[in-house]
Amino acid sequence: MHTPPGVTIDTPVNLREVGRLRVLEALHATPRSSRPELVRVTGLSRATVSSLVADLIAVGLVTEEEPDTDDPEPRRTGRPAQSLSLVPTAGYAIGADIGHQHVRVNLCDLFGTVLWEHWVAKDVDRAPEETLDLVAVLVGRALQETGVARARVLGIGAGIASPVEKGSGELGAEGIMPGWVGLHITEELQRRTALPVRVTNDANAGALAELMYGAGRQVGDMVYVRLSAGIGAGIVSNGQLLLGARGLAGEIGHLPLITDGLICRCGNRGCLETVASPVAIARLLTQSWGRQVAARDLPALIRQRNTGALRAVRDAGDAVGRALSTLVTLLNPRLIVVGGDLAGAGEDLLEPLRAGVRRHTLPSAARGVEIVTGGLGDGAEVRGAAGLVLAGAPHLLSTTPPGEAA
C-alpha cells in the first residue's frame, strides 16, 4: 500500500512483548515474587501473567520454587503462592573500570553478583591502545576461566576517569587523559571484544553501584563522590543519574577552590583536585618532609597515625566539604556517599568533610543530609560499570533469548 506524503503509520504495538517486558522488569526489581504479586505490580490480568510466566520458564529466563513449608506464618487458606525469580545465569554483564593508574574488570550475573574480578596496575593516561587491549584480554580471561559463553553476555559497561559526552560517547579528556583525546572508546572496545559496549564517567558508575547494591539502596536523591587520582561526583536525582545536557555533570574535581592555587591538569588554577586528591596530598607531604611520598603510601601513614599525614587528610576533607556544600545547596540530596582511594581514611576524612558541609551550607539543607563511606569499597566503579548493562537487562532479555547473540 502506498503511503501519502507527510503521513506516517505507527508500527503496531505487540502487546505480548510489552507484557513480557513488564514481567521481566518486575522480577528484575524484586528478586523473588509470585504470580499474584506480578498481577498487582504489572497491571496485567491473571491469565496473561500465567501465560507469560510459563513462556519465560520454558526459555530458561525464570525459575519457579515450591513455597517454604517451614514458614512460621503459613497462609490461612488456599495453596501458598509459588516463588518466581529470574535465573541468575540467564545473562551476564562485564564491567571495566579504567582509572588513571589501573584497570579492573569483572563478570557479574543478572543480579550483579561478582563471579570473576581482576585488577592490574597500569599507567593509563598516555596509553589508550595498550589499555583497551588489556581490557579485551581480561574480558577473554573472565569468559574462559568462568566457562561463560560469549553469547550469554549482554554487554560491557565501562567506567573511565574522564568526562564522557552523552550520546556520542566521546571523551572530554583534554589535559585529563591526554592520550585519549578524540578516541571513541565504545567503538574501540566493541571492535576488540565483539560485544555491545556502554561507557560512562567512573564517578557515575560508582554512583550507580551504590544506588543498586550499596549504601544508596532505596535512596532517590544522592551524591557519590569519588576521591582518587581524579575527583568526580555522580549525582542521583529522583532515582536517576543526573548527567546534564552533554553528560558532564558532577565534575567537582575541577571546581576552583583556591584563587592563586596550583595549575590543574585541566588548565585552570586551584581546582579541588589540586588540593584534595591522594596525589595532591602526597605532593604536599613530599614538599613538607623533603623526601618522596607516593599516594600509595597514604593508607599506611594513616594507619600509623602519622600526625602530618592525618593533618593533610583532614585539610583535604575540609576542602571536599566546601566543594560539596555547593551541591548540597543546589541539589538538596538526602545522602552523600564517599568512595575512591581516600575513603579508606574513614572518620579522619569524614569528620572534617561533614564540618565543611555544615559550615558552608544552608543549615536546614545541611541537617537533612547524611554523609557516609561507600558500601562497596574500591569495587564500586567496576560494579557500577556492569550495572550500566544490568539496568537494561529486562529489555535485552525480552528481545534476545538466552544463548543468542546480543
mmCIF file of N, CA and C in Angstrom, residues 203-327:
data_model
loop_
_atom_site.group_PDB
_atom_site.id
_atom_site.type_symbol
_atom_site.label_atom_id
_atom_site.label_comp_id
_atom_site.label_asym_id
_atom_site.label_seq_id
_atom_site.Cartn_x
_atom_site.Cartn_y
_atom_site.Cartn_z
ATOM 1 N N ALA A 203 32.826 8.183 38.149
ATOM 2 C CA ALA A 203 32.026 8.590 39.303
ATOM 3 C C ALA A 203 30.558 8.249 39.100
ATOM 4 N N ASN A 204 30.064 8.385 37.876
ATOM 5 C CA ASN A 204 28.688 7.968 37.592
ATOM 6 C C ASN A 204 28.523 6.469 37.794
ATOM 7 N N ALA A 205 29.545 5.701 37.393
ATOM 8 C CA ALA A 205 29.495 4.252 37.600
ATOM 9 C C ALA A 205 29.455 3.930 39.093
ATOM 10 N N GLY A 206 30.277 4.631 39.886
ATOM 11 C CA GLY A 206 30.268 4.415 41.334
ATOM 12 C C GLY A 206 28.924 4.758 41.952
ATOM 13 N N ALA A 207 28.314 5.858 41.486
ATOM 14 C CA ALA A 207 27.000 6.252 41.994
ATOM 15 C C ALA A 207 25.958 5.183 41.681
ATOM 16 N N LEU A 208 25.999 4.652 40.467
ATOM 17 C CA LEU A 208 25.038 3.620 40.072
ATOM 18 C C LEU A 208 25.210 2.368 40.924
ATOM 19 N N ALA A 209 26.456 1.993 41.202
ATOM 20 C CA ALA A 209 26.707 0.807 42.021
ATOM 21 C C ALA A 209 26.166 0.978 43.435
ATOM 22 N N GLU A 210 26.440 2.131 44.047
ATOM 23 C CA GLU A 210 25.955 2.356 45.408
ATOM 24 C C GLU A 210 24.437 2.448 45.436
ATOM 25 N N LEU A 211 23.833 2.945 44.362
ATOM 26 C CA LEU A 211 22.373 3.013 44.272
ATOM 27 C C LEU A 211 21.769 1.621 44.141
ATOM 28 N N MET A 212 22.387 0.760 43.327
ATOM 29 C CA MET A 212 21.840 -0.564 43.057
ATOM 30 C C MET A 212 22.178 -1.579 44.139
ATOM 31 N N TYR A 213 23.410 -1.500 44.687
ATOM 32 C CA TYR A 213 23.893 -2.589 45.545
ATOM 33 C C TYR A 213 24.457 -2.145 46.890
ATOM 34 N N GLY A 214 24.711 -0.850 47.081
ATOM 35 C CA GLY A 214 25.479 -0.416 48.234
ATOM 36 C C GLY A 214 24.733 0.484 49.198
ATOM 37 N N ALA A 215 25.418 1.536 49.658
ATOM 38 C CA ALA A 215 24.885 2.401 50.710
ATOM 39 C C ALA A 215 23.688 3.211 50.270
ATOM 40 N N GLY A 216 23.475 3.361 48.961
ATOM 41 C CA GLY A 216 22.403 4.207 48.459
ATOM 42 C C GLY A 216 21.131 3.484 48.069
ATOM 43 N N ARG A 217 21.011 2.206 48.397
ATOM 44 C CA ARG A 217 19.786 1.485 48.055
ATOM 45 C C ARG A 217 18.576 2.134 48.714
ATOM 46 N N GLN A 218 17.505 2.269 47.948
ATOM 47 C CA GLN A 218 16.263 2.894 48.408
ATOM 48 C C GLN A 218 16.400 4.398 48.632
ATOM 49 N N VAL A 219 17.487 5.004 48.162
ATOM 50 C CA VAL A 219 17.668 6.452 48.294
ATOM 51 C C VAL A 219 17.561 7.087 46.910
ATOM 52 N N GLY A 220 16.584 7.946 46.727
ATOM 53 C CA GLY A 220 16.352 8.517 45.401
ATOM 54 C C GLY A 220 17.179 9.745 45.096
ATOM 55 N N ASP A 221 17.716 10.427 46.133
ATOM 56 C CA ASP A 221 18.477 11.662 45.918
ATOM 57 C C ASP A 221 19.807 11.544 46.661
ATOM 58 N N MET A 222 20.870 11.385 45.891
ATOM 59 C CA MET A 222 22.160 11.016 46.463
ATOM 60 C C MET A 222 23.285 11.604 45.617
ATOM 61 N N VAL A 223 24.407 11.889 46.272
ATOM 62 C CA VAL A 223 25.631 12.265 45.563
ATOM 63 C C VAL A 223 26.715 11.270 45.949
ATOM 64 N N TYR A 224 27.357 10.689 44.972
ATOM 65 C CA TYR A 224 28.519 9.828 45.204
ATOM 66 C C TYR A 224 29.757 10.611 44.785
ATOM 67 N N VAL A 225 30.709 10.769 45.690
ATOM 68 C CA VAL A 225 31.933 11.492 45.362
ATOM 69 C C VAL A 225 33.102 10.524 45.404
ATOM 70 N N ARG A 226 33.856 10.492 44.321
ATOM 71 C CA ARG A 226 35.000 9.594 44.187
ATOM 72 C C ARG A 226 36.274 10.401 44.410
ATOM 73 N N LEU A 227 37.037 10.026 45.447
ATOM 74 C CA LEU A 227 38.263 10.723 45.800
ATOM 75 C C LEU A 227 39.447 9.820 45.490
ATOM 76 N N SER A 228 39.940 9.907 44.287
ATOM 77 C CA SER A 228 41.094 9.116 43.862
ATOM 78 C C SER A 228 42.044 10.038 43.121
ATOM 79 N N ALA A 229 42.841 9.504 42.201
ATOM 80 C CA ALA A 229 43.757 10.352 41.440
ATOM 81 C C ALA A 229 42.991 11.470 40.750
ATOM 82 N N GLY A 230 41.766 11.183 40.345
ATOM 83 C CA GLY A 230 40.830 12.202 39.893
ATOM 84 C C GLY A 230 39.690 12.293 40.881
ATOM 85 N N ILE A 231 39.031 13.440 40.932
ATOM 86 C CA ILE A 231 37.884 13.628 41.823
ATOM 87 C C ILE A 231 36.663 13.955 40.972
ATOM 88 N N GLY A 232 35.589 13.239 41.216
ATOM 89 C CA GLY A 232 34.357 13.493 40.485
ATOM 90 C C GLY A 232 33.166 13.090 41.320
ATOM 91 N N ALA A 233 31.988 13.514 40.906
ATOM 92 C CA ALA A 233 30.762 13.180 41.621
ATOM 93 C C ALA A 233 29.747 12.602 40.653
ATOM 94 N N GLY A 234 29.058 11.569 41.104
ATOM 95 C CA GLY A 234 27.898 11.041 40.396
ATOM 96 C C GLY A 234 26.657 11.484 41.138
ATOM 97 N N ILE A 235 25.731 12.074 40.447
ATOM 98 C CA ILE A 235 24.551 12.674 41.074
ATOM 99 C C ILE A 235 23.309 11.864 40.714
ATOM 100 N N VAL A 236 22.573 11.443 41.735
ATOM 101 C CA VAL A 236 21.316 10.720 41.545
ATOM 102 C C VAL A 236 20.183 11.622 42.002
ATOM 103 N N SER A 237 19.242 11.888 41.121
ATOM 104 C CA SER A 237 18.092 12.725 41.449
ATOM 105 C C SER A 237 16.819 11.958 41.106
ATOM 106 N N ASN A 238 15.973 11.806 42.103
ATOM 107 C CA ASN A 238 14.719 11.062 41.917
ATOM 108 C C ASN A 238 14.975 9.672 41.327
ATOM 109 N N GLY A 239 16.043 9.038 41.793
ATOM 110 C CA GLY A 239 16.346 7.674 41.380
ATOM 111 C C GLY A 239 17.048 7.532 40.050
ATOM 112 N N GLN A 240 17.384 8.657 39.388
ATOM 113 C CA GLN A 240 18.016 8.606 38.076
ATOM 114 C C GLN A 240 19.352 9.368 38.100
ATOM 115 N N LEU A 241 20.333 8.854 37.359
ATOM 116 C CA LEU A 241 21.588 9.582 37.225
ATOM 117 C C LEU A 241 21.333 10.912 36.521
ATOM 118 N N LEU A 242 21.864 11.984 37.093
ATOM 119 C CA LEU A 242 21.740 13.310 36.507
ATOM 120 C C LEU A 242 23.016 13.590 35.718
ATOM 121 N N LEU A 243 22.890 13.624 34.393
ATOM 122 C CA LEU A 243 24.064 13.715 33.529
ATOM 123 C C LEU A 243 24.311 15.110 32.976
ATOM 124 N N GLY A 244 23.273 15.925 32.870
ATOM 125 C CA GLY A 244 23.426 17.232 32.265
ATOM 126 C C GLY A 244 23.259 17.177 30.760
ATOM 127 N N ALA A 245 23.281 18.358 30.127
ATOM 128 C CA ALA A 245 22.999 18.456 28.695
ATOM 129 C C ALA A 245 23.966 17.639 27.854
ATOM 130 N N ARG A 246 25.239 17.605 28.237
ATOM 131 C CA ARG A 246 26.246 16.876 27.460
ATOM 132 C C ARG A 246 26.847 15.705 28.228
ATOM 133 N N GLY A 247 26.289 15.391 29.374
ATOM 134 C CA GLY A 247 26.803 14.264 30.141
ATOM 135 C C GLY A 247 27.949 14.620 31.057
ATOM 136 N N LEU A 248 28.185 15.901 31.309
ATOM 137 C CA LEU A 248 29.380 16.328 32.039
ATOM 138 C C LEU A 248 29.064 16.801 33.451
ATOM 139 N N ALA A 249 27.857 16.555 33.946
ATOM 140 C CA ALA A 249 27.502 16.971 35.304
ATOM 141 C C ALA A 249 28.368 16.251 36.333
ATOM 142 N N GLY A 250 28.676 16.940 37.430
ATOM 143 C CA GLY A 250 29.360 16.301 38.553
ATOM 144 C C GLY A 250 30.870 16.399 38.555
ATOM 145 N N GLU A 251 31.478 17.193 37.664
ATOM 146 C CA GLU A 251 32.939 17.294 37.619
ATOM 147 C C GLU A 251 33.451 18.237 38.717
ATOM 148 N N ILE A 252 33.195 17.865 39.981
ATOM 149 C CA ILE A 252 33.548 18.764 41.084
ATOM 150 C C ILE A 252 35.053 18.860 41.296
ATOM 151 N N GLY A 253 35.813 17.895 40.798
ATOM 152 C CA GLY A 253 37.266 17.961 40.936
ATOM 153 C C GLY A 253 37.854 19.176 40.257
ATOM 154 N N HIS A 254 37.087 19.772 39.356
ATOM 155 C CA HIS A 254 37.584 20.933 38.619
ATOM 156 C C HIS A 254 36.824 22.206 38.968
ATOM 157 N N LEU A 255 36.199 22.193 40.167
ATOM 158 C CA LEU A 255 35.674 23.435 40.716
ATOM 159 C C LEU A 255 36.840 24.241 41.280
ATOM 160 N N PRO A 256 36.960 25.539 40.951
ATOM 161 C CA PRO A 256 38.056 26.350 41.502
ATOM 162 C C PRO A 256 37.848 26.583 42.988
ATOM 163 N N LEU A 257 38.877 26.277 43.787
ATOM 164 C CA LEU A 257 38.756 26.377 45.240
ATOM 165 C C LEU A 257 39.720 27.415 45.813
ATOM 166 N N ILE A 258 40.897 27.554 45.180
ATOM 167 C CA ILE A 258 41.928 28.475 45.672
ATOM 168 C C ILE A 258 42.300 29.418 44.533
ATOM 169 N N THR A 259 42.131 30.714 44.744
ATOM 170 C CA THR A 259 42.327 31.698 43.673
ATOM 171 C C THR A 259 43.720 31.639 43.078
ATOM 172 N N ASP A 260 44.730 31.564 43.910
ATOM 173 C CA ASP A 260 46.117 31.558 43.424
ATOM 174 C C ASP A 260 46.767 30.194 43.604
ATOM 175 N N GLY A 261 45.962 29.126 43.489
ATOM 176 C CA GLY A 261 46.465 27.775 43.709
ATOM 177 C C GLY A 261 47.259 27.237 42.538
ATOM 178 N N LEU A 262 47.591 25.964 42.618
ATOM 179 C CA LEU A 262 48.378 25.298 41.583
ATOM 180 C C LEU A 262 47.571 25.179 40.282
ATOM 181 N N ILE A 263 48.299 25.092 39.176
ATOM 182 C CA ILE A 263 47.660 24.863 37.889
ATOM 183 C C ILE A 263 47.206 23.402 37.826
ATOM 184 N N CYS A 264 45.937 23.218 37.538
ATOM 185 C CA CYS A 264 45.374 21.869 37.430
ATOM 186 C C CYS A 264 45.648 21.312 36.043
ATOM 187 N N ARG A 265 45.570 19.996 35.912
ATOM 188 C CA ARG A 265 45.802 19.387 34.605
ATOM 189 C C ARG A 265 44.710 19.751 33.602
ATOM 190 N N CYS A 266 43.571 20.279 34.100
ATOM 191 C CA CYS A 266 42.525 20.738 33.179
ATOM 192 C C CYS A 266 42.847 22.106 32.601
ATOM 193 N N GLY A 267 43.872 22.782 33.152
ATOM 194 C CA GLY A 267 44.269 24.094 32.653
ATOM 195 C C GLY A 267 43.851 25.239 33.539
ATOM 196 N N ASN A 268 42.945 25.001 34.489
ATOM 197 C CA ASN A 268 42.524 26.044 35.414
ATOM 198 C C ASN A 268 43.409 26.047 36.654
ATOM 199 N N ARG A 269 43.220 27.024 37.507
ATOM 200 C CA ARG A 269 44.069 27.179 38.683
ATOM 201 C C ARG A 269 43.275 26.901 39.960
ATOM 202 N N GLY A 270 43.907 26.167 40.887
ATOM 203 C CA GLY A 270 43.327 25.988 42.211
ATOM 204 C C GLY A 270 42.125 25.086 42.282
ATOM 205 N N CYS A 271 41.983 24.139 41.350
ATOM 206 C CA CYS A 271 40.850 23.198 41.387
ATOM 207 C C CYS A 271 40.923 22.313 42.624
ATOM 208 N N LEU A 272 39.768 21.784 43.019
ATOM 209 C CA LEU A 272 39.704 20.883 44.171
ATOM 210 C C LEU A 272 40.702 19.743 44.034
ATOM 211 N N GLU A 273 40.859 19.224 42.834
ATOM 212 C CA GLU A 273 41.757 18.094 42.609
ATOM 213 C C GLU A 273 43.204 18.420 42.967
ATOM 214 N N THR A 274 43.589 19.698 42.908
ATOM 215 C CA THR A 274 44.976 20.079 43.206
ATOM 216 C C THR A 274 45.267 20.127 44.695
ATOM 217 N N VAL A 275 44.220 20.031 45.534
ATOM 218 C CA VAL A 275 44.448 20.099 46.980
ATOM 219 C C VAL A 275 43.912 18.897 47.741
ATOM 220 N N ALA A 276 43.000 18.119 47.147
ATOM 221 C CA ALA A 276 42.324 17.089 47.934
ATOM 222 C C ALA A 276 42.443 15.675 47.392
ATOM 223 N N SER A 277 43.091 15.469 46.262
ATOM 224 C CA SER A 277 43.275 14.107 45.761
ATOM 225 C C SER A 277 44.437 13.448 46.499
ATOM 226 N N PRO A 278 44.497 12.115 46.535
ATOM 227 C CA PRO A 278 45.653 11.461 47.139
ATOM 228 C C PRO A 278 46.975 11.910 46.531
ATOM 229 N N VAL A 279 46.980 12.169 45.231
ATOM 230 C CA VAL A 279 48.198 12.641 44.571
ATOM 231 C C VAL A 279 48.610 13.999 45.121
ATOM 232 N N ALA A 280 47.630 14.894 45.324
ATOM 233 C CA ALA A 280 47.924 16.230 45.850
ATOM 234 C C ALA A 280 48.423 16.151 47.293
ATOM 235 N N ILE A 281 47.814 15.269 48.092
ATOM 236 C CA ILE A 281 48.249 15.110 49.481
ATOM 237 C C ILE A 281 49.680 14.584 49.529
ATOM 238 N N ALA A 282 49.983 13.592 48.699
ATOM 239 C CA ALA A 282 51.347 13.036 48.654
ATOM 240 C C ALA A 282 52.348 14.103 48.218
ATOM 241 N N ARG A 283 51.966 14.926 47.257
ATOM 242 C CA ARG A 283 52.861 16.003 46.803
ATOM 243 C C ARG A 283 53.136 16.996 47.933
ATOM 244 N N LEU A 284 52.103 17.340 48.696
ATOM 245 C CA LEU A 284 52.263 18.266 49.814
ATOM 246 C C LEU A 284 53.211 17.690 50.868
ATOM 247 N N LEU A 285 53.039 16.407 51.198
ATOM 248 C CA LEU A 285 53.911 15.775 52.197
ATOM 249 C C LEU A 285 55.348 15.674 51.691
ATOM 250 N N THR A 286 55.521 15.411 50.406
ATOM 251 C CA THR A 286 56.867 15.365 49.825
ATOM 252 C C THR A 286 57.564 16.713 49.988
ATOM 253 N N GLN A 287 56.842 17.786 49.699
ATOM 254 C CA GLN A 287 57.417 19.126 49.836
ATOM 255 C C GLN A 287 57.711 19.462 51.291
ATOM 256 N N SER A 288 56.821 19.058 52.183
ATOM 257 C CA SER A 288 56.976 19.393 53.601
ATOM 258 C C SER A 288 58.080 18.599 54.278
ATOM 259 N N TRP A 289 58.196 17.337 53.913
ATOM 260 C CA TRP A 289 59.146 16.457 54.586
ATOM 261 C C TRP A 289 60.499 16.364 53.888
ATOM 262 N N GLY A 290 60.567 16.826 52.657
ATOM 263 C CA GLY A 290 61.833 16.763 51.930
ATOM 264 C C GLY A 290 62.222 15.363 51.512
ATOM 265 N N ARG A 291 61.256 14.457 51.431
ATOM 266 C CA ARG A 291 61.503 13.095 50.937
ATOM 267 C C ARG A 291 60.288 12.651 50.141
ATOM 268 N N GLN A 292 60.501 11.702 49.256
ATOM 269 C CA GLN A 292 59.434 11.288 48.349
ATOM 270 C C GLN A 292 58.330 10.540 49.089
ATOM 271 N N VAL A 293 57.111 10.984 48.903
ATOM 272 C CA VAL A 293 55.930 10.291 49.416
ATOM 273 C C VAL A 293 54.995 10.060 48.234
ATOM 274 N N ALA A 294 54.543 8.823 48.057
ATOM 275 C CA ALA A 294 53.623 8.492 46.962
ATOM 276 C C ALA A 294 52.212 8.334 47.504
ATOM 277 N N ALA A 295 51.237 8.471 46.623
ATOM 278 C CA ALA A 295 49.840 8.316 47.029
ATOM 279 C C ALA A 295 49.593 6.940 47.640
ATOM 280 N N ARG A 296 50.289 5.923 47.134
ATOM 281 C CA ARG A 296 50.090 4.565 47.659
ATOM 282 C C ARG A 296 50.602 4.425 49.098
ATOM 283 N N ASP A 297 51.408 5.395 49.574
ATOM 284 C CA ASP A 297 51.924 5.347 50.945
ATOM 285 C C ASP A 297 50.912 5.844 51.964
ATOM 286 N N LEU A 298 49.888 6.555 51.531
ATOM 287 C CA LEU A 298 48.979 7.219 52.468
ATOM 288 C C LEU A 298 48.232 6.253 53.385
ATOM 289 N N PRO A 299 47.688 5.135 52.894
ATOM 290 C CA PRO A 299 46.968 4.243 53.819
ATOM 291 C C PRO A 299 47.823 3.795 55.007
ATOM 292 N N ALA A 300 49.092 3.458 54.757
ATOM 293 C CA ALA A 300 49.963 3.023 55.843
ATOM 294 C C ALA A 300 50.240 4.172 56.810
ATOM 295 N N LEU A 301 50.469 5.366 56.294
ATOM 296 C CA LEU A 301 50.723 6.526 57.151
ATOM 297 C C LEU A 301 49.522 6.829 58.036
ATOM 298 N N ILE A 302 48.317 6.669 57.483
ATOM 299 C CA ILE A 302 47.109 6.914 58.275
ATOM 300 C C ILE A 302 46.949 5.850 59.343
ATOM 301 N N ARG A 303 47.199 4.583 58.986
ATOM 302 C CA ARG A 303 47.121 3.503 59.986
ATOM 303 C C ARG A 303 48.116 3.716 61.117
ATOM 304 N N GLN A 304 49.269 4.269 60.787
ATOM 305 C CA GLN A 304 50.310 4.536 61.792
ATOM 306 C C GLN A 304 50.018 5.789 62.607
ATOM 307 N N ARG A 305 48.932 6.497 62.267
ATOM 308 C CA ARG A 305 48.522 7.740 62.920
ATOM 309 C C ARG A 305 49.611 8.803 62.823
ATOM 310 N N ASN A 306 50.255 8.860 61.660
ATOM 311 C CA ASN A 306 51.261 9.886 61.408
ATOM 312 C C ASN A 306 50.580 11.257 61.442
ATOM 313 N N THR A 307 51.061 12.147 62.310
ATOM 314 C CA THR A 307 50.362 13.413 62.543
ATOM 315 C C THR A 307 50.332 14.301 61.301
ATOM 316 N N GLY A 308 51.418 14.321 60.540
ATOM 317 C CA GLY A 308 51.456 15.138 59.329
ATOM 318 C C GLY A 308 50.484 14.635 58.280
ATOM 319 N N ALA A 309 50.448 13.316 58.075
ATOM 320 C CA ALA A 309 49.532 12.739 57.096
ATOM 321 C C ALA A 309 48.078 12.955 57.514
ATOM 322 N N LEU A 310 47.802 12.791 58.818
ATOM 323 C CA LEU A 310 46.441 12.995 59.297
ATOM 324 C C LEU A 310 45.995 14.443 59.099
ATOM 325 N N ARG A 311 46.902 15.386 59.362
ATOM 326 C CA ARG A 311 46.536 16.792 59.148
ATOM 327 C C ARG A 311 46.236 17.066 57.676
ATOM 328 N N ALA A 312 47.044 16.498 56.800
ATOM 329 C CA ALA A 312 46.828 16.708 55.364
ATOM 330 C C ALA A 312 45.498 16.104 54.911
ATOM 331 N N VAL A 313 45.163 14.931 55.433
ATOM 332 C CA VAL A 313 43.900 14.289 55.071
ATOM 333 C C VAL A 313 42.718 15.092 55.609
ATOM 334 N N ARG A 314 42.838 15.591 56.825
ATOM 335 C CA ARG A 314 41.746 16.389 57.397
ATOM 336 C C ARG A 314 41.552 17.690 56.630
ATOM 337 N N ASP A 315 42.663 18.325 56.227
ATOM 338 C CA ASP A 315 42.543 19.527 55.404
ATOM 339 C C ASP A 315 41.854 19.214 54.067
ATOM 340 N N ALA A 316 42.202 18.057 53.509
ATOM 341 C CA ALA A 316 41.556 17.643 52.264
ATOM 342 C C ALA A 316 40.066 17.427 52.486
ATOM 343 N N GLY A 317 39.698 16.810 53.612
ATOM 344 C CA GLY A 317 38.286 16.602 53.926
ATOM 345 C C GLY A 317 37.522 17.911 54.018
ATOM 346 N N ASP A 318 38.142 18.904 54.640
ATOM 347 C CA ASP A 318 37.504 20.216 54.730
ATOM 348 C C ASP A 318 37.298 20.829 53.349
ATOM 349 N N ALA A 319 38.308 20.693 52.482
ATOM 350 C CA ALA A 319 38.195 21.234 51.119
ATOM 351 C C ALA A 319 37.088 20.547 50.342
ATOM 352 N N VAL A 320 37.005 19.220 50.463
ATOM 353 C CA VAL A 320 35.939 18.487 49.774
ATOM 354 C C VAL A 320 34.576 18.901 50.325
ATOM 355 N N GLY A 321 34.488 19.108 51.637
ATOM 356 C CA GLY A 321 33.240 19.560 52.242
ATOM 357 C C GLY A 321 32.791 20.903 51.695
ATOM 358 N N ARG A 322 33.750 21.822 51.502
ATOM 359 C CA ARG A 322 33.398 23.124 50.931
ATOM 360 C C ARG A 322 32.853 22.974 49.512
ATOM 361 N N ALA A 323 33.503 22.115 48.728
ATOM 362 C CA ALA A 323 33.024 21.893 47.357
ATOM 363 C C ALA A 323 31.648 21.232 47.356
ATOM 364 N N LEU A 324 31.459 20.246 48.232
ATOM 365 C CA LEU A 324 30.177 19.541 48.272
ATOM 366 C C LEU A 324 29.057 20.425 48.804
ATOM 367 N N SER A 325 29.404 21.443 49.595
ATOM 368 C CA SER A 325 28.368 22.329 50.117
ATOM 369 C C SER A 325 27.588 22.995 48.977
ATOM 370 N N THR A 326 28.270 23.255 47.870
ATOM 371 C CA THR A 326 27.592 23.829 46.709
ATOM 372 C C THR A 326 26.547 22.862 46.169
ATOM 373 N N LEU A 327 26.919 21.574 46.065
ATOM 374 C CA LEU A 327 25.964 20.582 45.573
ATOM 375 C C LEU A 327 24.808 20.393 46.549
#
